[in-house]
Amino acid sequence: QKDRLVCEVVGWGRGKTSWSIDYLVLPGDTADLTNGPWPQLDALLARTFPHPGGAELAVRMLAVDSGYNTQQVYAWARRYPMTRVIAVKGVQAGGALIGAPTAVDVSDRGRKLTRGYKVWSVVGSIAKSELYGWLRLEMPTDGSEPPPGFCHFPEYDEEYFRQLTGEQLLPIRTAKGYLRLEWSLIPGRQNPVLDAR
């Protein structure tokens, strides 16, 4: 966002079971790499989180949306190896949740540098459909393991969950008269938590 970074730390287990570890809003002008929210994001990457087994775990991979203040996002992300931090960009359509990385650096002749910095595309409609399916899963009452994809949450406030479920899938008529399904913001709701997840 222009005036903040919205972040969620998620722990992933077998079968895409997830645990929301922390949700943060880092205020500041995202155009300012020195005094904006970016130093706070550096601090988040340096943090460790206690595991129930006694270990301290660090963030293994951080994806940062480059759809706004793109060059600032690239400049910040370049400080870390692409095995730790990647820039992502939401796209409308695609065959896979995460696409192949594409080069963003260009030579003085305007050609993309294949060994330069890269951005990964993320198909938001696939991510949202998968997440909404997981959110419908119920915890078994017989004490057995939760189903694959089950999402565990701490006691966040109601606004967190309103934003997490801030969009709905609606039929939209195309110019040629066909119907297609499209994710749309529910009137009166916001979706930064959904975007972060």
GROMACS .gro file of C-alpha atoms in nm:
model
  197
    1GLN     CA    1   0.000   0.000   0.000
    2LYS     CA    2   0.107   0.363  -0.026
    3ASP     CA    3   0.127   0.418   0.350
    4ARG     CA    4   0.194   0.071   0.494
    5LEU     CA    5   0.301  -0.286   0.442
    6VAL     CA    6   0.052  -0.555   0.544
    7CYS     CA    7   0.223  -0.882   0.640
    8GLU     CA    8   0.129  -1.227   0.758
    9VAL     CA    9   0.371  -1.489   0.884
   10VAL     CA   10   0.235  -1.835   0.802
   11GLY     CA   11   0.370  -2.172   0.906
   12TRP     CA   12   0.308  -2.453   0.656
   13GLY     CA   13   0.283  -2.822   0.733
   14ARG     CA   14   0.210  -3.144   0.550
   15GLY     CA   15  -0.085  -3.140   0.312
   16LYS     CA   16  -0.080  -2.758   0.298
   17THR     CA   17  -0.207  -2.734   0.655
   18SER     CA   18  -0.127  -2.381   0.777
   19TRP     CA   19  -0.087  -2.186   1.099
   20SER     CA   20  -0.113  -1.808   1.106
   21ILE     CA   21   0.179  -1.712   1.329
   22ASP     CA   22   0.158  -1.332   1.321
   23TYR     CA   23  -0.024  -1.056   1.137
   24LEU     CA   24   0.138  -0.714   1.117
   25VAL     CA   25   0.073  -0.371   0.971
   26LEU     CA   26   0.401  -0.181   0.923
   27PRO     CA   27   0.315   0.190   0.882
   28GLY     CA   28   0.514   0.431   0.669
   29ASP     CA   29   0.561   0.564   0.318
   30THR     CA   30   0.652   0.265   0.101
   31ALA     CA   31   0.834   0.497  -0.142
   32ASP     CA   32   1.092   0.570   0.133
   33LEU     CA   33   1.340   0.282   0.159
   34THR     CA   34   1.530   0.442   0.450
   35ASN     CA   35   1.262   0.570   0.688
   36GLY     CA   36   0.950   0.396   0.559
   37PRO     CA   37   0.826   0.051   0.664
   38TRP     CA   38   1.114  -0.136   0.494
   39PRO     CA   39   1.347  -0.137   0.799
   40GLN     CA   40   1.058  -0.292   0.994
   41LEU     CA   41   1.034  -0.563   0.728
   42ASP     CA   42   1.410  -0.621   0.765
   43ALA     CA   43   1.347  -0.670   1.138
   44LEU     CA   44   1.068  -0.919   1.064
   45LEU     CA   45   1.308  -1.123   0.850
   46ALA     CA   46   1.561  -1.121   1.134
   47ARG     CA   47   1.306  -1.248   1.391
   48THR     CA   48   1.266  -1.607   1.497
   49PHE     CA   49   0.945  -1.773   1.606
   50PRO     CA   50   0.916  -2.045   1.872
   51HIS     CA   51   0.808  -2.388   1.749
   52PRO     CA   52   0.609  -2.612   1.987
   53GLY     CA   53   0.895  -2.864   1.966
   54GLY     CA   54   1.135  -2.611   2.123
   55ALA     CA   55   1.316  -2.487   1.811
   56GLU     CA   56   1.333  -2.124   1.701
   57LEU     CA   57   1.233  -2.088   1.335
   58ALA     CA   58   1.311  -1.797   1.103
   59VAL     CA   59   1.111  -1.689   0.799
   60ARG     CA   60   1.234  -1.920   0.522
   61MET     CA   61   1.080  -1.731   0.230
   62LEU     CA   62   0.921  -1.390   0.205
   63ALA     CA   63   0.718  -1.283  -0.097
   64VAL     CA   64   0.653  -0.911  -0.142
   65ASP     CA   65   0.390  -0.776  -0.381
   66SER     CA   66   0.550  -0.552  -0.644
   67GLY     CA   67   0.223  -0.422  -0.788
   68TYR     CA   68   0.266  -0.082  -0.618
   69ASN     CA   69   0.592   0.117  -0.582
   70THR     CA   70   0.745  -0.149  -0.804
   71GLN     CA   71   1.099  -0.011  -0.822
   72GLN     CA   72   1.116   0.039  -0.444
   73VAL     CA   73   1.002  -0.321  -0.393
   74TYR     CA   74   1.273  -0.446  -0.631
   75ALA     CA   75   1.537  -0.226  -0.465
   76TRP     CA   76   1.449  -0.360  -0.119
   77ALA     CA   77   1.417  -0.723  -0.230
   78ARG     CA   78   1.755  -0.715  -0.410
   79ARG     CA   79   1.922  -0.685  -0.069
   80TYR     CA   80   1.840  -1.052  -0.009
   81PRO     CA   81   1.910  -1.364  -0.214
   82MET     CA   82   1.616  -1.484  -0.424
   83THR     CA   83   1.622  -1.802  -0.215
   84ARG     CA   84   1.499  -1.590   0.080
   85VAL     CA   85   1.300  -1.298  -0.065
   86ILE     CA   86   1.111  -1.283  -0.393
   87ALA     CA   87   0.910  -1.011  -0.562
   88VAL     CA   88   0.569  -1.126  -0.683
   89LYS     CA   89   0.304  -0.967  -0.903
   90GLY     CA   90  -0.060  -1.064  -0.920
   91VAL     CA   91  -0.198  -1.162  -1.259
   92GLN     CA   92  -0.553  -1.231  -1.373
   93ALA     CA   93  -0.508  -1.569  -1.537
   94GLY     CA   94  -0.268  -1.859  -1.569
   95GLY     CA   95  -0.244  -2.233  -1.544
   96ALA     CA   96  -0.054  -2.250  -1.214
   97LEU     CA   97  -0.071  -2.066  -0.883
   98ILE     CA   98   0.287  -1.939  -0.920
   99GLY     CA   99   0.431  -1.881  -1.265
  100ALA     CA  100   0.789  -1.908  -1.385
  101PRO     CA  101   1.004  -1.610  -1.287
  102THR     CA  102   1.053  -1.343  -1.552
  103ALA     CA  103   1.349  -1.108  -1.584
  104VAL     CA  104   1.288  -0.741  -1.501
  105ASP     CA  105   1.638  -0.596  -1.554
  106VAL     CA  106   1.720  -0.460  -1.898
  107SER     CA  107   2.045  -0.376  -2.075
  108ASP     CA  108   2.125  -0.032  -2.213
  109ARG     CA  109   1.984  -0.162  -2.543
  110GLY     CA  110   1.650  -0.252  -2.384
  111ARG     CA  111   1.699  -0.630  -2.377
  112LYS     CA  112   1.598  -0.828  -2.068
  113LEU     CA  113   1.895  -0.962  -1.872
  114THR     CA  114   1.834  -1.332  -1.811
  115ARG     CA  115   2.075  -1.330  -1.514
  116GLY     CA  116   1.921  -1.015  -1.364
  117TYR     CA  117   1.652  -0.973  -1.102
  118LYS     CA  118   1.328  -1.166  -1.152
  119VAL     CA  119   0.964  -1.139  -1.050
  120TRP     CA  120   0.722  -1.429  -0.999
  121SER     CA  121   0.361  -1.404  -1.118
  122VAL     CA  122   0.086  -1.520  -0.882
  123VAL     CA  123  -0.261  -1.601  -1.016
  124GLY     CA  124  -0.484  -1.443  -0.753
  125SER     CA  125  -0.799  -1.626  -0.860
  126ILE     CA  126  -0.633  -1.966  -0.806
  127ALA     CA  127  -0.493  -1.860  -0.468
  128LYS     CA  128  -0.829  -1.724  -0.350
  129SER     CA  129  -1.026  -2.028  -0.468
  130GLU     CA  130  -0.785  -2.263  -0.291
  131LEU     CA  131  -0.785  -2.056   0.031
  132TYR     CA  132  -1.164  -2.022   0.043
  133GLY     CA  133  -1.192  -2.399   0.003
  134TRP     CA  134  -0.953  -2.448   0.295
  135LEU     CA  135  -1.147  -2.199   0.510
  136ARG     CA  136  -1.460  -2.415   0.472
  137LEU     CA  137  -1.287  -2.720   0.621
  138GLU     CA  138  -1.393  -2.823   0.970
  139MET     CA  139  -1.183  -2.955   1.255
  140PRO     CA  140  -1.275  -3.318   1.326
  141THR     CA  141  -1.463  -3.363   1.652
  142ASP     CA  142  -1.329  -3.717   1.707
  143GLY     CA  143  -0.975  -3.599   1.790
  144SER     CA  144  -0.826  -3.708   1.456
  145GLU     CA  145  -0.591  -3.494   1.249
  146PRO     CA  146  -0.746  -3.201   1.061
  147PRO     CA  147  -0.793  -3.247   0.685
  148PRO     CA  148  -0.524  -3.134   0.438
  149GLY     CA  149  -0.538  -2.758   0.386
  150PHE     CA  150  -0.691  -2.687   0.727
  151CYS     CA  151  -0.609  -2.332   0.848
  152HIS     CA  152  -0.524  -2.272   1.215
  153PHE     CA  153  -0.561  -1.917   1.352
  154PRO     CA  154  -0.485  -1.753   1.685
  155GLU     CA  155  -0.750  -1.529   1.840
  156TYR     CA  156  -0.744  -1.244   1.588
  157ASP     CA  157  -1.014  -0.978   1.601
  158GLU     CA  158  -1.325  -0.988   1.383
  159GLU     CA  159  -1.182  -0.733   1.137
  160TYR     CA  160  -0.900  -0.972   1.045
  161PHE     CA  161  -1.151  -1.236   0.935
  162ARG     CA  162  -1.376  -0.979   0.761
  163GLN     CA  163  -1.075  -0.877   0.549
  164LEU     CA  164  -0.962  -1.238   0.496
  165THR     CA  165  -1.307  -1.312   0.350
  166GLY     CA  166  -1.349  -0.967   0.191
  167GLU     CA  167  -1.406  -1.091  -0.165
  168GLN     CA  168  -1.664  -1.306  -0.336
  169LEU     CA  169  -1.676  -1.493  -0.666
  170LEU     CA  170  -1.935  -1.335  -0.898
  171PRO     CA  171  -2.049  -1.415  -1.252
  172ILE     CA  172  -1.950  -1.134  -1.492
  173ARG     CA  173  -2.082  -1.104  -1.848
  174THR     CA  174  -1.808  -1.044  -2.105
  175ALA     CA  175  -1.837  -0.813  -2.408
  176LYS     CA  176  -1.922  -1.119  -2.620
  177GLY     CA  177  -2.207  -1.215  -2.386
  178TYR     CA  178  -2.034  -1.504  -2.209
  179LEU     CA  179  -2.035  -1.550  -1.832
  180ARG     CA  180  -1.711  -1.583  -1.642
  181LEU     CA  181  -1.645  -1.592  -1.268
  182GLU     CA  182  -1.443  -1.308  -1.119
  183TRP     CA  183  -1.334  -1.226  -0.764
  184SER     CA  184  -1.482  -0.894  -0.646
  185LEU     CA  185  -1.460  -0.696  -0.326
  186ILE     CA  186  -1.771  -0.728  -0.110
  187PRO     CA  187  -1.925  -0.380  -0.070
  188GLY     CA  188  -1.818  -0.217   0.256
  189ARG     CA  189  -1.526  -0.458   0.307
  190GLN     CA  190  -1.149  -0.432   0.265
  191ASN     CA  191  -0.909  -0.708   0.156
  192PRO     CA  192  -0.548  -0.636   0.271
  193VAL     CA  193  -0.546  -0.946   0.494
  194LEU     CA  194  -0.662  -1.161   0.199
  195ASP     CA  195  -0.388  -1.013  -0.021
  196ALA     CA  196  -0.128  -1.079   0.247
  197ARG     CA  197  -0.237  -1.442   0.290
   0.00000   0.00000   0.00000
